[in-house]
mmCIF file of C-alpha atoms in Angstrom:
data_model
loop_
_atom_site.group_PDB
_atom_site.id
_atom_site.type_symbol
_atom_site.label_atom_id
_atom_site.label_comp_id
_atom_site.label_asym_id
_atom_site.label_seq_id
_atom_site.Cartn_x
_atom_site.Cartn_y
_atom_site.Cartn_z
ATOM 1 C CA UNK A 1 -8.955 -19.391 0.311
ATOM 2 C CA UNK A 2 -9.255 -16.548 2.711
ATOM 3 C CA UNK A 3 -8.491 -12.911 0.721
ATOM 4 C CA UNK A 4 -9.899 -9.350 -0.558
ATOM 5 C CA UNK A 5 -12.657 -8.901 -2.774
ATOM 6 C CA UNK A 6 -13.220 -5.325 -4.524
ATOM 7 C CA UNK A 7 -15.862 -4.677 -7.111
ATOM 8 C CA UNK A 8 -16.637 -3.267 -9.537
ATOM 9 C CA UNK A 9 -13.504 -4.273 -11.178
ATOM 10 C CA UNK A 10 -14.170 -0.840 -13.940
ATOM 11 C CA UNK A 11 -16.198 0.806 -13.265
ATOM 12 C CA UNK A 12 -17.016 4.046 -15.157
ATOM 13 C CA UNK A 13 -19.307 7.705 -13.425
ATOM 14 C CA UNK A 14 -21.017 10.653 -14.955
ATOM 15 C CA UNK A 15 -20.036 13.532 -13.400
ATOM 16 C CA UNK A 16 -22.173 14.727 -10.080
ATOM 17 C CA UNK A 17 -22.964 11.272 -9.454
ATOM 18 C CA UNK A 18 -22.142 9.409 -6.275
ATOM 19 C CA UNK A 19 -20.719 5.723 -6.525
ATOM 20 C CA UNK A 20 -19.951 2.957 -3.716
ATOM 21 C CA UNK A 21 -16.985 0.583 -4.663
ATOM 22 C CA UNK A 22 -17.299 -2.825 -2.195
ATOM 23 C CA UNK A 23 -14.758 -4.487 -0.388
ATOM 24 C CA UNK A 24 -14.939 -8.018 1.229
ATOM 25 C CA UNK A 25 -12.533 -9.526 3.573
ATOM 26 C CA UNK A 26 -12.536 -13.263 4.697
ATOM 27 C CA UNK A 27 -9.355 -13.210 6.221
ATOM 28 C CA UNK A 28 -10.478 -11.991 10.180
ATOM 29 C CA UNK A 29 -8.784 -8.871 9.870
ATOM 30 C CA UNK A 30 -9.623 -5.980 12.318
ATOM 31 C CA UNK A 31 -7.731 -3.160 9.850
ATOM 32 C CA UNK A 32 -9.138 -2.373 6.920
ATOM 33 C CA UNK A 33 -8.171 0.624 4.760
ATOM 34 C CA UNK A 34 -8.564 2.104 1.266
ATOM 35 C CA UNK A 35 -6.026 4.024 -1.206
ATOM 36 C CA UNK A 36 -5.891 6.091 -3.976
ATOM 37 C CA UNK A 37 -3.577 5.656 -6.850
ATOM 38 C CA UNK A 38 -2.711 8.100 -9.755
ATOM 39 C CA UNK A 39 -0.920 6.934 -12.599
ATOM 40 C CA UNK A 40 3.089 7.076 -11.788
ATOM 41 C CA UNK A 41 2.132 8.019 -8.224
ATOM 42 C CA UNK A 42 2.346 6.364 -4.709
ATOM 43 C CA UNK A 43 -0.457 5.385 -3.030
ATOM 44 C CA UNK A 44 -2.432 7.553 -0.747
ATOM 45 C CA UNK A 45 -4.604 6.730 2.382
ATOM 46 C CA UNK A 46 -8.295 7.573 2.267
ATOM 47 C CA UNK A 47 -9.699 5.704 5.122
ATOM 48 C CA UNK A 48 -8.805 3.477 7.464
ATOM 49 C CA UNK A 49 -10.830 1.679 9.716
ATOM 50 C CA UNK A 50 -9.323 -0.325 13.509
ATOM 51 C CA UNK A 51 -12.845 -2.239 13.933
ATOM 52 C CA UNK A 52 -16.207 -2.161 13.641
ATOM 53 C CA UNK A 53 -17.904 0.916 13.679
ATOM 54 C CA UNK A 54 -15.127 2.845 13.475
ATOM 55 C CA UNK A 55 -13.386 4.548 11.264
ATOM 56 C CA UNK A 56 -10.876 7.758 10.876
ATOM 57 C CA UNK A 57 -9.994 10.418 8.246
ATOM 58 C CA UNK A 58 -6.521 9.770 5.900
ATOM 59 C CA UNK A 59 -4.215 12.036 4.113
ATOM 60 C CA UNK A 60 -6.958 12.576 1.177
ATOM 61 C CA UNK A 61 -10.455 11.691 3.026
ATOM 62 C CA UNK A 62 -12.388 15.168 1.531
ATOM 63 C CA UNK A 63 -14.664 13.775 -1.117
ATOM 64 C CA UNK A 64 -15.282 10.598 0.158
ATOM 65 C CA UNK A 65 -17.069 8.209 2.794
ATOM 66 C CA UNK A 66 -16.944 4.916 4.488
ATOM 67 C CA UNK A 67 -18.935 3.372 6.986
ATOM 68 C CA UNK A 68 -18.016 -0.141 8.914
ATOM 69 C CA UNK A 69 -20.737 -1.588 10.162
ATOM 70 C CA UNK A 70 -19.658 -5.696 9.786
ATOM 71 C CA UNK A 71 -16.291 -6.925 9.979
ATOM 72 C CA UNK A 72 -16.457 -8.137 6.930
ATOM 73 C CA UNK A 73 -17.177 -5.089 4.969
ATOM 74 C CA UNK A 74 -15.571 -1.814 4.613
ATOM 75 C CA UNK A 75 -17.360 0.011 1.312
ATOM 76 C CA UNK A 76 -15.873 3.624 -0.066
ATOM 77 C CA UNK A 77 -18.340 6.016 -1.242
ATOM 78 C CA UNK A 78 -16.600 8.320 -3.872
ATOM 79 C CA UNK A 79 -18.876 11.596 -4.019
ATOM 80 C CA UNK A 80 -19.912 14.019 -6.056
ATOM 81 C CA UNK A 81 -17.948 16.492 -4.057
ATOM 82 C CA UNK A 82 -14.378 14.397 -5.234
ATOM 83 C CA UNK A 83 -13.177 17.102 -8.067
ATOM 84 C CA UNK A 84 -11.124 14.151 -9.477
ATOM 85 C CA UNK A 85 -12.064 11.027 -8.921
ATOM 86 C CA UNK A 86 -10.529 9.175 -11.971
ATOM 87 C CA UNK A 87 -8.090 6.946 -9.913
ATOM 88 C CA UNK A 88 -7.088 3.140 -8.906
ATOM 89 C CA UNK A 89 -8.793 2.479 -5.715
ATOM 90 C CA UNK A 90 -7.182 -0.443 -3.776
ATOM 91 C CA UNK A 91 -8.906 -1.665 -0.312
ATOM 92 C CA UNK A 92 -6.223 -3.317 1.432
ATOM 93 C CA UNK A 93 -6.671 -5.059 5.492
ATOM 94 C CA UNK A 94 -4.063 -6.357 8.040
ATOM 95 C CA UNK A 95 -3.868 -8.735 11.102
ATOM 96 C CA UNK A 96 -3.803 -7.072 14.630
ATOM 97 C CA UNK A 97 -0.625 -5.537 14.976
ATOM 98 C CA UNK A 98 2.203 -7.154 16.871
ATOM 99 C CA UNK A 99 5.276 -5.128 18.042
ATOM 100 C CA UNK A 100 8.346 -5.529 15.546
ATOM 101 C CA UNK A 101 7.593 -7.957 13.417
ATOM 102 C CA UNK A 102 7.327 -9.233 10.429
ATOM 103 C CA UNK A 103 4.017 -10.824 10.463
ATOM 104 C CA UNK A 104 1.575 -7.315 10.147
ATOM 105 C CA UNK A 105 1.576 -7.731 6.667
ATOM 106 C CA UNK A 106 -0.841 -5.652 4.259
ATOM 107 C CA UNK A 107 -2.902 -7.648 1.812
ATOM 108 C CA UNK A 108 -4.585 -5.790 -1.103
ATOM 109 C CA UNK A 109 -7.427 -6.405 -2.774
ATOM 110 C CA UNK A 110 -7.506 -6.392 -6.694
ATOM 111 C CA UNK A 111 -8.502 -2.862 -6.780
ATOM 112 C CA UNK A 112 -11.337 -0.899 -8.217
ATOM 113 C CA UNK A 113 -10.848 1.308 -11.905
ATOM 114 C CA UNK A 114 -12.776 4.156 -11.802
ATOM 115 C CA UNK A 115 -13.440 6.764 -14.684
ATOM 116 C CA UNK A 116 -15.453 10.028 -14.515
ATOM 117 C CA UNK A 117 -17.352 10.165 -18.103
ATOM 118 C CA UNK B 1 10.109 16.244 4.743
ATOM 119 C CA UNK B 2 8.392 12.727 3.506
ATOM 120 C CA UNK B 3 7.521 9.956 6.178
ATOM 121 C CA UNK B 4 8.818 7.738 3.669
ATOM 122 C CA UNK B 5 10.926 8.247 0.825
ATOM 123 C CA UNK B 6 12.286 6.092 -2.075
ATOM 124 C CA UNK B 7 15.139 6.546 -4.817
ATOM 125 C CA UNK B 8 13.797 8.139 -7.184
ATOM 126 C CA UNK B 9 14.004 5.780 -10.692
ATOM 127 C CA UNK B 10 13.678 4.801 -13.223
ATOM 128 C CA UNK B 11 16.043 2.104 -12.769
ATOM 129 C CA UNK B 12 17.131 0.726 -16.568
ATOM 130 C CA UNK B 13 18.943 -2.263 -16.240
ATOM 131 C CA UNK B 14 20.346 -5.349 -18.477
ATOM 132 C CA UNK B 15 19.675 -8.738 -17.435
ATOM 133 C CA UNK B 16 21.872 -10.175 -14.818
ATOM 134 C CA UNK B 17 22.722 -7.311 -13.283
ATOM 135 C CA UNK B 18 22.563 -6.304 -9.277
ATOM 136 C CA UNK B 19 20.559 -3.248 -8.159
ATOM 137 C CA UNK B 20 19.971 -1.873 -5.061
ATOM 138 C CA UNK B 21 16.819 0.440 -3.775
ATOM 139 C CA UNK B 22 17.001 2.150 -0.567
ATOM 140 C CA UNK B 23 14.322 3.480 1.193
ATOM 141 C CA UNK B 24 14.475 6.186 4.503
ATOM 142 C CA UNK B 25 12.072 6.859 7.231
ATOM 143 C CA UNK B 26 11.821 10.036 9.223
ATOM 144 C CA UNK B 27 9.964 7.901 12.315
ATOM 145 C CA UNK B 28 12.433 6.862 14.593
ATOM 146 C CA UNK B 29 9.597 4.587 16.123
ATOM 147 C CA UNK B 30 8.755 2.616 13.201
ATOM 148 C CA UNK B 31 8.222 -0.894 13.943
ATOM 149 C CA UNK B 32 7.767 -2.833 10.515
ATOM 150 C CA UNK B 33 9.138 -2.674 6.815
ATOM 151 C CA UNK B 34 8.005 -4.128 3.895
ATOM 152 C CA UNK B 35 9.057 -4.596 0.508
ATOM 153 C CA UNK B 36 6.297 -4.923 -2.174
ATOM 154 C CA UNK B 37 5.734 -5.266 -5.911
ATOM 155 C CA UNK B 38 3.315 -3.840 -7.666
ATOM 156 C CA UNK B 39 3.295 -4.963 -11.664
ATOM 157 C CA UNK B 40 1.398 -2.512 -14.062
ATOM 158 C CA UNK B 41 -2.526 -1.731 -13.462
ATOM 159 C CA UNK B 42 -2.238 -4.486 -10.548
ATOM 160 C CA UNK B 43 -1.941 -4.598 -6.790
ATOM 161 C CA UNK B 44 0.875 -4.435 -4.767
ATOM 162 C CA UNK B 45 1.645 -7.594 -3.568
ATOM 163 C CA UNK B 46 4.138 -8.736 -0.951
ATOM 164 C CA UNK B 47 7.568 -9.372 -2.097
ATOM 165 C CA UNK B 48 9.456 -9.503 1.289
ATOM 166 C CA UNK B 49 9.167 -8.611 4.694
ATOM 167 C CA UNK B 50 12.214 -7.098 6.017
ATOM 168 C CA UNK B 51 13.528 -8.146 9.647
ATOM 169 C CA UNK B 52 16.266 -6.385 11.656
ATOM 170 C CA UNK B 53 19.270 -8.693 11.125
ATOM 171 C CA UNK B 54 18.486 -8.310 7.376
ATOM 172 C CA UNK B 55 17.085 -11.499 5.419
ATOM 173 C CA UNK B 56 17.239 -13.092 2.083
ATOM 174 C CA UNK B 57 15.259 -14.483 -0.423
ATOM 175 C CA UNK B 58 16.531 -16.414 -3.285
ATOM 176 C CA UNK B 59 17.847 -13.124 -5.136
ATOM 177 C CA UNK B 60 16.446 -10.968 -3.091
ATOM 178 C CA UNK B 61 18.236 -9.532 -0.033
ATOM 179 C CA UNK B 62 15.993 -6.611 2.515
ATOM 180 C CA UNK B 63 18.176 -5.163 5.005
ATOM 181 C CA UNK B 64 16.999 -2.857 7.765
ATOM 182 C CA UNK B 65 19.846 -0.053 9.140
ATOM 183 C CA UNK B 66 17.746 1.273 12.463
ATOM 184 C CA UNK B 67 20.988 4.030 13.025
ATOM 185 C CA UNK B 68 20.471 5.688 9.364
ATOM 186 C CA UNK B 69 16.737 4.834 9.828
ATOM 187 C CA UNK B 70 16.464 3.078 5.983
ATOM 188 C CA UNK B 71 15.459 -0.357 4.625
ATOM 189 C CA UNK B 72 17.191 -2.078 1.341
ATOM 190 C CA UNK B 73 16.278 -3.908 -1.768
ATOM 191 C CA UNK B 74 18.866 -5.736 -3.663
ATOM 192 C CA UNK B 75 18.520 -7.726 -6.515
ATOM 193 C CA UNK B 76 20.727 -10.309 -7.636
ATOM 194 C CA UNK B 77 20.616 -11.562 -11.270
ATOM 195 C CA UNK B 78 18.033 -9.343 -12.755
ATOM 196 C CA UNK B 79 15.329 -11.253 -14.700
ATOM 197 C CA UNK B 80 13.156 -9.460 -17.763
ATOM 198 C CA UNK B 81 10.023 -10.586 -14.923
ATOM 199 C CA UNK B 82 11.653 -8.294 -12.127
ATOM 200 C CA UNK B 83 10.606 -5.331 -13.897
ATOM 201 C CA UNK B 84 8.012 -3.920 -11.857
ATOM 202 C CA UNK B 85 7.340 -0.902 -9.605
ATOM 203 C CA UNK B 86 8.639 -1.882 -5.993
ATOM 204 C CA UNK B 87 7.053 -0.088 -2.682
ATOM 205 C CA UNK B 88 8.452 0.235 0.688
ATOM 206 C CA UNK B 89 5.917 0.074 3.497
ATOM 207 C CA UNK B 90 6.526 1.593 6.910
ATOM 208 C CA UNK B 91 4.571 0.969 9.815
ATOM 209 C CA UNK B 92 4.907 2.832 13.296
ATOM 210 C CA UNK B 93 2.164 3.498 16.271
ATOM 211 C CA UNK B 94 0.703 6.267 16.326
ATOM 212 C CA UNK B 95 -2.910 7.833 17.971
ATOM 213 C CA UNK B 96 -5.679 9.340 16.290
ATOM 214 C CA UNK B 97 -7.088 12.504 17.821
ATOM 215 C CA UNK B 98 -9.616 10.325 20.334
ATOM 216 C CA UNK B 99 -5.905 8.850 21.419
ATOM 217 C CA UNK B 100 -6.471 5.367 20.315
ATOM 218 C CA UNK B 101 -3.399 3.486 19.528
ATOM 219 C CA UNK B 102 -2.996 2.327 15.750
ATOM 220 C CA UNK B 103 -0.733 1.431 13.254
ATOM 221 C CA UNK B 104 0.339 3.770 10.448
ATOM 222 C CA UNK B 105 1.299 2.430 7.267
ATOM 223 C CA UNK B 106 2.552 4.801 4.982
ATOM 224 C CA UNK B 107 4.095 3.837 1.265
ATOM 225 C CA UNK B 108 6.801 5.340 -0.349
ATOM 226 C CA UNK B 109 6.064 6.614 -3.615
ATOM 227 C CA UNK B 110 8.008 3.563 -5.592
ATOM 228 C CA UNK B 111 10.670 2.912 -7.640
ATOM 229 C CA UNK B 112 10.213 1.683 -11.236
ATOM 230 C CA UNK B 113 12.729 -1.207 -12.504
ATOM 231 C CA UNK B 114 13.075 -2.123 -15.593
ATOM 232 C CA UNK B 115 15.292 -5.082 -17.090
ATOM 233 C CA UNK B 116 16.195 -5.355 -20.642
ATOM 234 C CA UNK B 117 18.130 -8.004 -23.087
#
């Protein structure tokens, strides 16, 4: 079954360290784009990413890093320069977008628990 | 002003009861609207696309109103398993600063719904 894979389900960061959280996408989608989400909060765009090899700045990119080097793959780098990184990261894609319709539909990935020790 | 905004919530409701969410757009050139669910420490997950001339889905009606520039959620029948936080998702072109075309998605911040005995 085609879909999104994230890991590391938890996973769990000292302080001044940098971590990569993975995302893997068998569905042949172009998009690809990661969130951040607080508790009670909305979610909030990172990265995004139109194809391979490229990639642009979202509402909350400082802190952070991607790089998209295979379709496939589309990996978030959470720095040591993100003051507050404790957050629900979800890695989401989306078929090549078609003009009014219903079919550009966002799938999400299981999303990624991080905790700064 | 948001690019997408949501009631506000909590919604508390009994089972069997109708509710409504409404959710407004500031982007006159929006092109697709979603309605997702997103149950506690999981991802969002599609509950309904919504398509101009409004559509339904067992108890679930999305309508879009273009001229007031907001989408609808109404549930019919609450069940105790509706209760959830529900996300509307906008998308509308837009270019990035090298001028490529892409689509924005942006997410409100979500409702909360809650059904009780």
């Amino acid at each position: 079954d085609g879909g999104i894979t994230q890991s590391p389900k938890y996973l769990f960061r000292k302080e001044g360290q940098n971590v990569t959280l993975s995302c893997e996408q068998n569905l042949n989608h172009d998009a690809m784009y990661w969130y951040r989400q607080d508790p009670g909060q909305g979610l909030r765009l990172i990265y995004y990413s139109q194809i391979v090899n490229d990639f642009q700045k979202g509402d909350i990119a400082e802190g952070y890093s991607v790089s998209r080097e295979k379709k496939e793959s589309f990996p978030l780098t959470v720095t040591s320069a993100q003051k507050n990184p404790t957050a629900f990261y979800l890695c989401a894609s989306r078929p090549p977008l078609r003009a009014f319709s219903g079919a550009n539909v966002l799938t999400f990935g299981a999303g990624s628990r991080l905790t700064v020790l | 002003r948001k690019e997408v905004e949501q009631d506000p919530g909590p919604f508390n409701v009994p089972e069997g009861a109708t509710v409504a969410f409404n959710c407004t757009y500031s982007n006159s050139a929006s092109q697709s609207f979603f309605w997702y669910r997103q149950d506690c420490r999981k991802e969002p997950k599609l509950l309904m696309s919504v398509y101009s001339s409004g559509n339904e889905d067992g108890r679930f009606t999305a309508q879009l109103n273009r001229a007031s520039q907001y989408i609808s959620l109404l549930i019919r029948d609450s069940k105790l398993s509706d209760s959830a936080t529900y996300l509307c998702v906008v998308i509308f072109r837009s270019a990035n600063a090298g001028g490529t075309s892409y689509g924005k998605l942006t997410f409100g911040q979500g409702t909360i719904l809650t059904v009780h005995p």
